[in-house]
Coordinates of C-alpha atoms in Angstrom, one line a residue:
Chain A
M1 CA -23.3 -25.0 15.1
V2 CA -23.1 -21.3 16.0
L3 CA -21.8 -22.2 19.4
L4 CA -19.1 -24.4 17.9
S5 CA -18.0 -21.7 15.5
R6 CA -17.7 -19.3 18.4
I7 CA -15.7 -21.8 20.4
W8 CA -13.5 -22.3 17.4
A9 CA -13.0 -18.5 17.2
F10 CA -11.6 -18.5 20.8
V11 CA -9.5 -21.6 20.1
A12 CA -8.0 -20.0 17.0
R13 CA -7.4 -16.7 18.8
D14 CA -5.6 -18.5 21.7
W15 CA -3.6 -20.7 19.3
L16 CA -2.3 -17.5 17.6
V17 CA -1.4 -16.0 20.9
T18 CA 0.4 -19.2 22.0
V19 CA 2.5 -19.5 18.8
S20 CA 3.5 -15.9 19.2
Y21 CA 5.4 -17.1 22.3
R22 CA 7.2 -20.1 20.6
M23 CA 10.0 -20.3 23.1
Q24 CA 7.6 -20.6 26.1
F25 CA 5.9 -23.5 24.4
F26 CA 9.1 -25.5 23.8
L27 CA 10.3 -24.8 27.4
R28 CA 7.0 -26.3 28.7
V29 CA 7.5 -29.4 26.6
L30 CA 11.0 -29.7 27.9
S31 CA 9.9 -29.2 31.5
V32 CA 7.5 -32.1 31.1
L33 CA 10.3 -34.3 29.8
I34 CA 12.5 -33.3 32.7
A35 CA 9.7 -34.0 35.2
V36 CA 9.1 -37.5 33.7
T37 CA 12.8 -38.3 33.7
T38 CA 13.2 -37.1 37.4
L39 CA 10.2 -39.3 38.4
F40 CA 11.7 -42.3 36.5
F41 CA 14.9 -42.1 38.6
I42 CA 12.9 -41.6 41.9
S43 CA 10.8 -44.6 41.0
K44 CA 14.0 -46.7 40.8
I45 CA 14.5 -46.2 44.6
F46 CA 11.2 -48.0 45.2
V47 CA 11.9 -51.1 43.1
G48 CA 10.9 -54.1 45.2
F49 CA 9.6 -52.0 48.1
T50 CA 6.0 -51.6 47.0
D51 CA 3.4 -52.6 49.6
V52 CA 1.2 -55.4 48.1
R53 CA -1.9 -53.7 49.4
F54 CA -1.5 -50.9 46.8
A55 CA -1.8 -52.8 43.5
E56 CA -2.1 -49.5 41.5
W57 CA 1.3 -48.5 42.8
R58 CA 3.3 -51.6 41.8
D59 CA 4.9 -49.4 39.2
P60 CA 5.1 -46.0 40.9
L61 CA 6.2 -44.2 37.7
A62 CA 3.0 -45.3 35.9
A63 CA 1.0 -44.1 39.0
W64 CA 2.7 -40.8 39.1
L65 CA 2.5 -40.1 35.4
T66 CA -1.3 -40.9 35.3
G67 CA -1.6 -38.8 38.5
L68 CA 0.1 -35.8 37.0
A69 CA -1.5 -36.1 33.6
V70 CA -4.9 -36.3 35.1
L71 CA -4.3 -33.6 37.8
N72 CA -3.2 -31.3 35.0
Y73 CA -6.4 -31.9 33.2
F74 CA -8.6 -31.6 36.3
M75 CA -7.0 -28.3 37.3
T76 CA -7.6 -26.9 33.8
G77 CA -11.2 -27.9 34.1
F78 CA -11.4 -26.0 37.3
S79 CA -9.1 -23.0 37.1
S80 CA -9.6 -22.2 33.4
L81 CA -13.3 -21.6 33.8
A82 CA -12.7 -19.7 37.0
N83 CA -10.2 -17.4 35.3
A84 CA -11.9 -17.0 31.9
I85 CA -13.9 -13.9 32.8
R86 CA -11.2 -12.5 35.0
Q87 CA -8.5 -12.7 32.3
E88 CA -10.7 -10.9 29.8
Q89 CA -11.6 -8.3 32.4
M90 CA -7.9 -7.7 33.2
Q91 CA -6.9 -7.5 29.5
G92 CA -9.7 -5.0 28.9
T93 CA -11.2 -7.1 26.1
L94 CA -14.3 -8.3 28.0
E95 CA -16.4 -5.3 26.9
S96 CA -15.7 -5.8 23.2
V97 CA -16.3 -9.5 23.5
L98 CA -19.6 -9.0 25.3
M99 CA -20.7 -6.4 22.7
T100 CA -21.0 -9.3 20.2
P101 CA -24.2 -11.5 20.4
I102 CA -22.5 -13.9 22.7
S103 CA -23.7 -14.8 26.2
V104 CA -21.6 -14.7 29.3
P105 CA -21.7 -18.5 29.8
T106 CA -20.6 -19.0 26.2
V107 CA -17.6 -16.6 26.9
V108 CA -16.7 -18.6 30.0
V109 CA -16.8 -22.0 28.1
A110 CA -15.3 -20.8 24.9
S111 CA -12.4 -18.9 26.6
S112 CA -11.5 -22.1 28.4
A113 CA -11.6 -24.2 25.2
W114 CA -7.9 -23.6 24.3
D115 CA -6.8 -24.4 27.8
F116 CA -8.4 -27.8 27.4
V117 CA -6.7 -28.4 24.1
E118 CA -3.4 -27.5 25.7
A119 CA -4.1 -29.6 28.8
T120 CA -4.9 -32.6 26.6
F121 CA -1.6 -32.1 24.8
F122 CA 0.5 -31.8 27.9
S123 CA -1.4 -34.6 29.8
L124 CA -0.8 -36.9 26.8
L125 CA 2.8 -35.8 26.8
Y126 CA 3.3 -37.2 30.3
L127 CA 1.9 -40.5 29.2
I128 CA 3.7 -40.6 25.9
F129 CA 7.1 -39.7 27.3
G130 CA 6.7 -42.4 29.9
W131 CA 5.8 -45.0 27.2
L132 CA 8.4 -43.8 24.7
F133 CA 11.4 -43.3 26.9
F134 CA 10.8 -45.3 30.1
D135 CA 8.9 -48.4 29.1
V136 CA 5.7 -47.5 31.0
H137 CA 2.8 -49.6 29.7
Y138 CA -0.9 -48.9 30.1
R139 CA -3.6 -51.5 29.7
G140 CA -7.4 -51.6 30.0
S141 CA -10.0 -49.6 28.1
A142 CA -8.8 -46.2 27.0
L143 CA -12.4 -45.3 26.3
L144 CA -13.5 -46.0 29.9
A145 CA -10.5 -44.0 31.2
L146 CA -11.6 -41.2 28.9
V147 CA -15.2 -41.3 30.3
F148 CA -13.8 -41.0 33.8
L149 CA -11.6 -38.1 32.7
L150 CA -14.5 -36.3 31.1
L151 CA -16.8 -36.9 34.1
T152 CA -14.3 -35.7 36.6
T153 CA -13.5 -32.7 34.5
L154 CA -17.2 -31.8 34.3
V155 CA -17.5 -32.0 38.1
L156 CA -14.5 -29.8 38.5
S157 CA -15.8 -27.4 35.9
C158 CA -18.9 -26.9 38.1
L159 CA -16.5 -25.9 40.9
G160 CA -14.8 -23.7 38.3
I161 CA -18.1 -22.0 37.5
L162 CA -18.7 -21.4 41.2
S163 CA -15.2 -19.9 41.4
A164 CA -15.9 -17.8 38.2
S165 CA -19.0 -16.4 40.0
F166 CA -16.9 -15.5 43.0
A167 CA -14.3 -13.7 40.9
M168 CA -17.1 -11.9 39.0
V169 CA -18.7 -10.5 42.1
F170 CA -15.7 -10.0 44.4
K171 CA -13.1 -9.0 41.7
R172 CA -10.6 -11.3 43.4
G173 CA -8.8 -14.4 42.3
D174 CA -10.5 -17.7 43.2
P175 CA -9.8 -18.9 46.7
F176 CA -11.2 -22.3 45.8
G177 CA -8.4 -22.8 43.2
I178 CA -5.7 -22.7 45.9
L179 CA -7.6 -25.1 48.2
L180 CA -8.5 -27.5 45.4
G181 CA -5.1 -27.4 43.8
T182 CA -3.0 -28.1 46.9
G183 CA -5.8 -30.2 48.4
S184 CA -6.0 -32.5 45.3
A185 CA -2.2 -32.9 45.2
L186 CA -2.1 -33.9 48.9
F187 CA -5.4 -35.7 49.4
S188 CA -6.4 -37.2 46.1
G189 CA -3.6 -39.7 45.6
V190 CA -1.6 -38.0 42.9
F191 CA 1.8 -38.9 44.5
F192 CA 0.9 -41.6 47.0
P193 CA -2.0 -43.9 47.9
T194 CA -4.8 -42.2 49.8
Q195 CA -5.0 -45.2 52.2
L196 CA -1.7 -43.9 53.7
I197 CA -3.4 -40.8 55.0
N198 CA -5.8 -42.9 57.1
Q199 CA -2.9 -45.0 58.3
H200 CA -0.6 -42.1 59.4
A201 CA -2.9 -39.1 60.0
G202 CA -6.1 -40.7 61.2
S203 CA -9.6 -41.1 59.7
G204 CA -10.5 -37.4 60.3
V205 CA -7.9 -36.2 57.9
A206 CA -8.4 -39.1 55.5
S207 CA -12.1 -38.1 55.2
I208 CA -10.9 -34.9 53.3
S209 CA -9.9 -37.1 50.4
K210 CA -13.4 -38.5 50.3
I211 CA -15.0 -35.1 49.6
L212 CA -12.6 -34.2 46.8
P213 CA -13.9 -35.3 43.3
P214 CA -10.4 -35.8 41.9
T215 CA -9.9 -38.7 44.4
Y216 CA -12.6 -40.7 42.6
G217 CA -11.5 -39.7 39.2
L218 CA -7.9 -40.7 39.7
D219 CA -8.9 -43.9 41.4
G220 CA -11.1 -44.9 38.5
I221 CA -8.6 -43.9 35.8
R222 CA -5.7 -45.7 37.5
R223 CA -7.8 -48.9 38.1
V224 CA -8.7 -48.9 34.4
L225 CA -5.3 -47.9 32.9
I226 CA -2.9 -49.6 35.3
E227 CA -4.9 -52.6 36.6
G228 CA -7.0 -53.1 33.5
Q229 CA -10.3 -53.2 35.4
G230 CA -13.6 -53.1 33.6
F231 CA -16.7 -50.9 34.3
S232 CA -18.3 -53.4 36.7
Q233 CA -15.2 -53.1 38.9
V234 CA -15.0 -49.3 38.9
H235 CA -18.7 -48.5 39.0
E236 CA -18.4 -47.2 42.6
P237 CA -16.2 -44.1 41.9
F238 CA -18.2 -43.6 38.7
V239 CA -21.5 -43.4 40.6
T240 CA -20.0 -41.1 43.2
L241 CA -18.8 -38.7 40.4
L242 CA -22.3 -38.8 38.9
A243 CA -23.7 -37.8 42.3
F244 CA -21.3 -34.9 42.5
L245 CA -22.3 -33.8 39.1
A246 CA -26.0 -34.0 39.8
V247 CA -25.7 -31.7 42.7
L248 CA -23.0 -29.3 41.5
L249 CA -24.2 -28.7 37.9
P250 CA -27.6 -27.1 38.6
F251 CA -26.2 -25.3 41.7
S252 CA -23.2 -23.8 39.9
L253 CA -25.3 -22.6 37.0
W254 CA -27.8 -21.0 39.3
V255 CA -25.1 -19.2 41.3
F256 CA -23.4 -18.1 38.0
G257 CA -26.7 -16.7 36.7
R258 CA -27.1 -14.7 39.8
A259 CA -23.5 -13.4 39.7
V260 CA -23.9 -12.2 36.1
R261 CA -27.2 -10.4 37.0
R262 CA -25.6 -8.8 40.0
A263 CA -22.5 -7.6 38.1
K264 CA -24.7 -6.1 35.4
R265 CA -26.8 -4.4 38.0
E266 CA -23.8 -3.0 39.8
G267 CA -22.2 -2.1 36.5
S268 CA -19.1 -4.0 37.5
L269 CA -19.1 -6.8 34.8
I270 CA -16.4 -5.2 32.7
Q271 CA -14.4 -3.8 35.6
Y272 CA -11.5 -5.6 37.3
Chain B
M1 CA -25.2 16.9 9.2
S2 CA -27.2 14.1 7.7
E3 CA -30.6 14.6 6.1
F4 CA -32.7 13.7 9.1
S5 CA -36.4 13.5 9.0
E6 CA -39.0 13.4 11.8
D7 CA -41.2 10.8 10.0
R8 CA -38.5 8.1 10.1
S9 CA -39.0 5.1 12.4
I10 CA -37.7 5.2 16.0
T11 CA -34.6 3.2 16.3
V12 CA -33.5 3.8 19.9
S13 CA -36.1 4.6 22.5
I14 CA -35.2 5.6 26.0
D15 CA -38.1 5.8 28.4
H16 CA -37.9 7.2 32.0
L17 CA -34.5 5.6 32.4
S18 CA -32.8 5.8 35.8
K19 CA -29.7 4.2 37.1
T20 CA -28.4 4.2 40.6
Y21 CA -25.3 2.1 41.3
P22 CA -26.0 0.1 44.4
V23 CA -23.6 -0.2 47.3
P24 CA -21.9 -3.6 46.9
F25 CA -22.6 -5.9 49.9
L26 CA -24.6 -3.3 51.7
R27 CA -26.1 -5.8 54.2
L28 CA -22.7 -7.2 55.0
K29 CA -21.2 -3.7 55.5
K30 CA -24.1 -2.7 57.7
F31 CA -23.8 -5.9 59.7
F32 CA -20.1 -5.4 60.3
R33 CA -20.7 -1.7 60.8
R34 CA -18.4 -0.8 58.0
K35 CA -18.5 2.7 56.5
F36 CA -19.9 2.9 53.0
K37 CA -20.4 5.6 50.4
P38 CA -24.0 6.4 49.5
P39 CA -25.4 4.9 46.3
V40 CA -24.4 6.8 43.1
E41 CA -27.3 8.1 41.1
A42 CA -25.9 8.1 37.5
L43 CA -29.0 8.7 35.5
R44 CA -32.4 10.2 36.5
D45 CA -35.6 9.9 34.5
V46 CA -33.9 10.1 31.1
S47 CA -36.2 9.9 28.1
F48 CA -35.6 10.6 24.4
Q49 CA -35.8 8.8 21.1
I50 CA -33.4 8.5 18.2
R51 CA -34.7 8.0 14.7
E52 CA -33.4 5.9 11.9
G53 CA -30.4 7.5 10.2
E54 CA -30.1 10.2 12.8
I55 CA -26.7 11.2 14.2
F56 CA -27.5 11.9 17.9
G57 CA -24.9 13.6 20.1
L58 CA -24.6 13.4 23.8
I59 CA -22.4 16.0 25.5
G60 CA -21.8 16.8 29.2
P61 CA -19.1 17.2 31.7
N62 CA -17.1 14.3 33.1
G63 CA -19.3 12.2 35.4
A64 CA -22.5 13.5 33.9
G65 CA -23.8 10.0 33.0
K66 CA -22.7 9.7 29.3
T67 CA -20.8 6.4 29.7
T68 CA -23.5 4.8 31.9
L69 CA -26.1 5.7 29.3
T70 CA -24.0 4.3 26.4
K71 CA -23.4 1.1 28.3
I72 CA -27.0 0.6 29.2
I73 CA -27.9 1.0 25.4
A74 CA -25.0 -1.5 24.8
T75 CA -26.6 -4.0 27.3
L76 CA -23.5 -4.0 29.4
I77 CA -25.3 -2.4 32.4
Q78 CA -28.8 -3.0 33.6
P79 CA -30.9 0.1 34.4
T80 CA -32.5 0.5 37.9
S81 CA -35.8 1.5 36.3
G82 CA -37.2 2.6 33.0
E83 CA -36.6 1.0 29.6
V84 CA -34.3 1.2 26.6
A85 CA -35.3 -0.4 23.4
V86 CA -33.2 -0.7 20.2
R87 CA -35.4 -1.4 17.2
G88 CA -38.2 -2.5 19.5
N89 CA -36.0 -4.9 21.5
D90 CA -35.6 -4.4 25.2
T91 CA -31.9 -4.1 26.3
V92 CA -32.5 -6.3 29.3
R93 CA -34.9 -9.0 28.1
D94 CA -33.7 -9.2 24.5
D95 CA -30.1 -8.3 25.0
A96 CA -28.6 -10.8 22.5
Q97 CA -30.8 -9.4 19.7
V98 CA -29.9 -5.8 20.7
R99 CA -26.2 -6.7 20.5
R100 CA -26.8 -8.0 17.0
D101 CA -28.2 -4.5 16.1
I102 CA -25.4 -2.4 17.6
G103 CA -21.8 -1.8 17.2
L104 CA -19.7 0.0 19.9
A105 CA -16.5 1.8 19.3
S106 CA -14.9 3.3 22.3
A107 CA -11.5 5.1 22.7
E108 CA -10.3 2.2 25.0
E109 CA -7.1 0.9 23.5
R110 CA -7.1 -2.3 25.6
S111 CA -10.2 -3.7 23.9
F112 CA -8.0 -5.6 21.4
Y113 CA -5.6 -8.5 21.6
W114 CA -2.1 -6.9 21.4
R115 CA -0.2 -10.0 20.2
L116 CA -2.6 -10.5 17.2
T117 CA -2.5 -8.6 14.0
A118 CA -5.2 -6.1 13.1
E119 CA -6.6 -8.6 10.6
Q120 CA -6.5 -11.5 13.1
N121 CA -8.3 -9.3 15.7
L122 CA -11.1 -8.4 13.3
L123 CA -11.4 -12.1 12.2
F124 CA -11.9 -13.1 15.8
F125 CA -14.7 -10.6 16.3
A126 CA -16.2 -11.4 12.9
R127 CA -16.5 -15.0 14.0
L128 CA -18.2 -14.0 17.3
Y129 CA -20.7 -12.1 15.2
G130 CA -21.4 -15.4 13.4
L131 CA -19.9 -14.4 10.1
S132 CA -18.7 -17.3 7.9
G133 CA -15.0 -17.4 6.9
P134 CA -15.2 -16.0 3.4
E135 CA -17.9 -13.4 4.4
A136 CA -15.8 -12.3 7.4
K137 CA -12.7 -11.9 5.2
R138 CA -14.7 -9.9 2.6
R139 CA -16.1 -7.6 5.2
I140 CA -12.7 -7.1 6.9
K141 CA -11.2 -6.2 3.5
T142 CA -13.9 -3.6 2.9
S143 CA -13.5 -2.2 6.4
F144 CA -9.7 -1.9 5.9
E145 CA -10.4 0.0 2.6
M146 CA -13.0 2.2 4.2
F147 CA -10.8 3.2 7.1
E148 CA -7.5 3.2 5.1
L149 CA -5.9 0.4 7.1
E150 CA -5.0 -2.0 4.3
E151 CA -1.2 -1.5 4.8
L152 CA -1.5 -2.2 8.5
A153 CA -3.6 -5.4 8.3
R154 CA -0.7 -7.7 9.1
R155 CA 0.8 -5.5 11.8
R156 CA 0.4 -6.5 15.4
F157 CA -2.1 -4.4 17.2
A158 CA 0.6 -3.4 19.7
E159 CA 2.6 -1.8 16.8
L160 CA -0.2 0.4 15.6
S161 CA -0.4 4.1 16.5
T162 CA -3.1 5.3 18.8
G163 CA -5.0 6.9 15.9
N164 CA -4.9 3.7 13.9
K165 CA -6.0 1.7 16.9
Q166 CA -9.0 4.0 17.2
R167 CA -9.8 3.6 13.5
L168 CA -9.6 -0.1 13.9
A169 CA -12.1 0.1 16.8
V170 CA -14.6 1.9 14.5
A171 CA -13.9 -0.7 11.8
R172 CA -14.7 -3.5 14.2
A173 CA -17.9 -1.8 15.3
M174 CA -19.0 -1.7 11.6
L175 CA -18.0 -5.3 10.9
A176 CA -21.5 -6.8 11.3
K177 CA -23.0 -3.8 9.5
P178 CA -25.2 -3.0 12.6
P179 CA -28.0 -0.5 12.0
V180 CA -27.0 1.3 15.2
L181 CA -23.6 2.6 16.0
L182 CA -22.5 3.8 19.4
L183 CA -19.4 5.9 19.2
D184 CA -17.6 7.0 22.3
E185 CA -15.3 9.9 21.4
P186 CA -14.4 8.4 18.0
T187 CA -11.8 11.0 17.0
R188 CA -10.1 11.5 20.4
S189 CA -6.6 10.6 19.4
L190 CA -6.7 11.2 15.7
D191 CA -4.7 13.9 13.8
P192 CA -6.9 16.6 12.3
I193 CA -6.8 15.1 8.8
A194 CA -7.6 11.6 10.0
A195 CA -10.3 13.0 12.3
A196 CA -11.9 14.9 9.3
R197 CA -11.9 11.7 7.2
L198 CA -13.5 9.7 10.0
R199 CA -16.2 12.4 10.5
S200 CA -16.9 12.2 6.8
T201 CA -17.2 8.4 7.0
I202 CA -19.5 8.7 10.0
S203 CA -21.6 11.2 8.2
S204 CA -21.8 9.1 5.0
L205 CA -22.9 6.0 7.1
A206 CA -25.9 7.9 8.3
R207 CA -26.6 9.3 4.8
A208 CA -26.3 6.0 2.9
S209 CA -29.4 5.6 0.9
D210 CA -29.5 1.7 1.0
S211 CA -28.9 1.2 4.7
R212 CA -28.9 4.2 6.9
V213 CA -27.0 3.8 10.2
T214 CA -28.3 5.4 13.3
I215 CA -25.4 6.9 15.3
F216 CA -25.3 7.7 18.9
L217 CA -22.2 9.8 19.6
T218 CA -20.6 11.0 22.8
S219 CA -17.7 13.5 22.5
H220 CA -15.9 16.2 24.2
N221 CA -15.1 17.8 20.8
L222 CA -18.0 20.1 20.5
A223 CA -17.1 21.4 17.1
E224 CA -17.3 17.8 15.9
V225 CA -20.7 17.4 17.6
E226 CA -21.9 20.6 15.9
E227 CA -20.7 19.5 12.6
L228 CA -22.0 15.9 12.7
C229 CA -25.1 15.7 14.8
D230 CA -28.7 16.3 13.8
R231 CA -29.7 16.6 17.4
V232 CA -27.7 17.0 20.6
A233 CA -28.6 16.3 24.2
I234 CA -26.8 18.0 27.1
I235 CA -26.6 15.8 30.1
G236 CA -25.6 17.0 33.6
K237 CA -25.8 15.1 36.9
G238 CA -27.6 12.3 35.2
Q239 CA -30.4 14.4 33.8
I240 CA -31.0 15.6 30.2
R241 CA -30.8 19.4 30.6
A242 CA -31.5 20.3 27.0
L243 CA -32.2 18.4 23.7
D244 CA -32.5 20.0 20.3
T245 CA -30.7 20.6 17.1
P246 CA -27.3 22.4 17.5
H247 CA -28.7 25.5 15.8
N248 CA -31.7 25.7 18.2
L249 CA -29.6 25.0 21.3
R250 CA -27.4 27.9 20.4
A251 CA -30.3 30.1 19.6
T252 CA -32.0 29.2 22.9
H253 CA -28.9 30.0 24.8
T254 CA -28.5 33.4 23.3
R255 CA -30.1 35.3 20.4
N256 CA -27.1 37.6 20.1
E257 CA -24.3 37.3 17.7
E258 CA -21.0 39.1 17.4
V259 CA -20.5 40.9 14.0
S260 CA -17.0 41.9 12.8
I261 CA -16.6 44.0 9.6
I262 CA -13.3 45.0 8.0
F263 CA -13.4 48.0 5.8
S264 CA -11.1 50.4 4.0
P265 CA -9.9 53.0 3.1
D266 CA -9.1 55.2 6.2
V267 CA -12.6 56.7 6.7
A268 CA -12.9 55.7 10.4
D269 CA -13.7 59.2 11.7
S270 CA -16.6 59.7 9.3
V271 CA -17.9 56.2 10.0
N272 CA -17.7 56.7 13.7
L273 CA -19.7 60.0 13.5
A274 CA -22.3 58.5 11.2
L275 CA -22.8 55.5 13.5
R276 CA -23.3 57.8 16.5
Q277 CA -25.9 59.8 14.7
T278 CA -27.7 56.7 13.4
F279 CA -27.6 54.5 16.5
T280 CA -28.3 56.1 19.9
D281 CA -28.3 53.0 22.1
Q282 CA -25.9 50.7 20.3
S283 CA -22.2 50.4 21.2
F284 CA -19.5 49.8 18.6
T285 CA -15.8 49.3 18.8
L286 CA -13.6 50.6 16.0
E287 CA -9.9 49.7 15.8
R288 CA -7.2 49.6 13.2
A289 CA -7.1 46.1 11.6
S290 CA -3.8 46.3 9.8
H291 CA -1.2 48.6 8.4
D292 CA -2.8 49.1 5.0
Q293 CA -5.6 51.5 6.2
R294 CA -8.1 48.7 7.1
W295 CA -10.4 49.1 10.0
L296 CA -12.2 46.6 12.1
L297 CA -15.7 47.4 13.3
K298 CA -17.3 45.2 16.0
F299 CA -20.7 45.2 17.5
S300 CA -23.3 42.7 18.7
R301 CA -26.8 42.4 17.5
E302 CA -29.9 40.2 18.0
A303 CA -29.8 37.5 15.4
E304 CA -31.5 38.4 12.1
D305 CA -32.5 42.0 13.2
E306 CA -31.9 45.1 11.0
T307 CA -28.8 46.4 12.7
L308 CA -26.3 44.8 10.2
D309 CA -28.2 46.2 7.2
K310 CA -28.2 49.8 8.8
V311 CA -24.5 49.5 9.6
L312 CA -23.7 48.5 6.0
S313 CA -25.7 51.6 4.8
V314 CA -23.7 53.8 7.1
L315 CA -20.5 52.4 5.8
H316 CA -21.6 52.8 2.2
Q317 CA -22.6 56.4 2.8
S318 CA -19.2 57.1 4.4
R319 CA -17.6 55.8 1.2
A320 CA -16.1 52.8 3.0
I321 CA -15.5 49.6 1.1
V322 CA -16.5 46.4 3.1
R323 CA -13.8 43.8 2.8
T324 CA -15.0 41.1 5.0
I325 CA -18.0 40.4 7.3
E326 CA -18.0 37.7 10.0
T327 CA -20.8 36.8 12.4
K328 CA -20.2 34.6 15.4
R329 CA -23.1 33.0 17.3
A330 CA -22.7 31.2 20.6
T331 CA -21.0 27.8 20.3
L332 CA -22.1 24.6 21.9
L333 CA -19.2 25.1 24.2
E334 CA -20.8 28.2 25.5
V335 CA -24.1 26.5 25.8
L336 CA -22.5 23.7 27.7
E337 CA -20.6 26.1 30.0
Q338 CA -23.9 27.8 30.8
Y339 CA -25.5 24.6 31.9
D340 CA -22.4 23.6 33.8
E341 CA -22.3 27.0 35.6
S342 CA -26.0 26.8 36.5
E343 CA -25.4 23.3 37.9
R344 CA -22.5 24.5 40.0
D345 CA -24.7 27.4 41.3
T346 CA -27.5 24.9 42.3
R347 CA -24.9 22.7 44.0
G348 CA -23.4 25.8 45.8
R349 CA -26.8 26.9 47.0
R350 CA -27.6 23.4 48.3
N351 CA -24.3 23.3 50.2

């Protein structure tokens, strides 16, 4: 209950900061609409050209919109956690936040809460604009898709915690963010089927997509939302994501604990 | 100064505290044969206790270890050795409980959210302290009244003057009504009237009969420390050099005090003669104080000896009328300067 009220405090704070920049908010909404419209016209080029092997890509607009919506969410799961401490450090507010009876892990989670709210809004916006203006239809279980979304976000949050530990100790932006961001866009099947990598770049390069959690998340969500598959058909990416989580969660928490202790020992926790 | 008593319970206990900032990534630097600066010893074997309701001052030159000590008490930095306990709770093992018991107000302007109003800022921190909505709002209202910030409640933090930002920082530190308050130069940017008001508030917090607040104060304003603090520690190179009441610190530094007496009418010659006859080994300076036949007599004496009484007799016998008497003892600034000089001497000898 106390944790929830603290998370709420951060969400309320960030909401107030966001509404103080109203124009920026509306410009972001507009940019999503422009992106969806652009993708709609590009998708018209491919009408009738879709390879039958890629069932999820029969309607490329639906595939791109789910890809972008989900990538937006995944990246928030990763980068928001990684940047939470860093942002407070740079603003100079970390000291005053840490003077309250709140633990460092709570600060990390609560500082990211608003980003998740915002990401949910903008991710939904991709899907809603597609449905509202461009006749994109989704089928299958929304609940199952949500489970995939949460699971993949949790896995990426573990990487985010590792990145936050890095930023806390080295006082530098996260190097994992750049790799994971560009890597996911290229190798996880956001814009094209991952099978094409194997076909054109060889199995060595294609194996990169296999070690990226978003590949499994996106695959699962698309199969559920676009092809309408049930849990028995998508259990493989689901189990892989669970395995990622089982390894990364304890490891990232252990590394984070050590990073906090180190920063307190060195007296650098509140420095940037 | 607050009414401070030795028999009160110990609120902050610092026991053989040392802090050396380690060299980051020492092994890596050694492996790659990179140059590195030696570890910085910020605190060495610091021990003292602060009692409930006491206003305790910490003074020292820049880099003496004041901030490190404050941040260790605030649980933001871990000590290398030794222990700090706040109301019996260890700052490393029970850090969350310690933070419930302390409020920190520093002169750092960037510790607030600039796009939010003063009220929104305090509401955010009140929620982090676990205060419920109505309770938080009630406390914020009281704090605004106490620090005379009511009219600025709905102004964005960025729009507040430096002095008001500082008052808001103290108001925030008091939000959860902590029994211990850490104040880092609380009046640094305040105008004299606002500073005096804040000092009065600080003093009343420690004196409140229902819930006395223990205050740990660092400041470069030594007059403020003298006015407010029950006891003062002088810190230099990470070590406590002296710790006592401001009165005793001054007395330890020098027993002498300067006495200035203004008298009239123009009987300087007879006063001068009488002084020479009465005091054989005491020097006096006598100069005209103003145009209306007033004279200024200056001399130094050992505190509370009989010299002043004898001088007054001489003046009386010489038919002088004493207009004013001023005595000036060593200030904390002079005490601090003495320790600073002795430190520089030690360093010079070492080099």
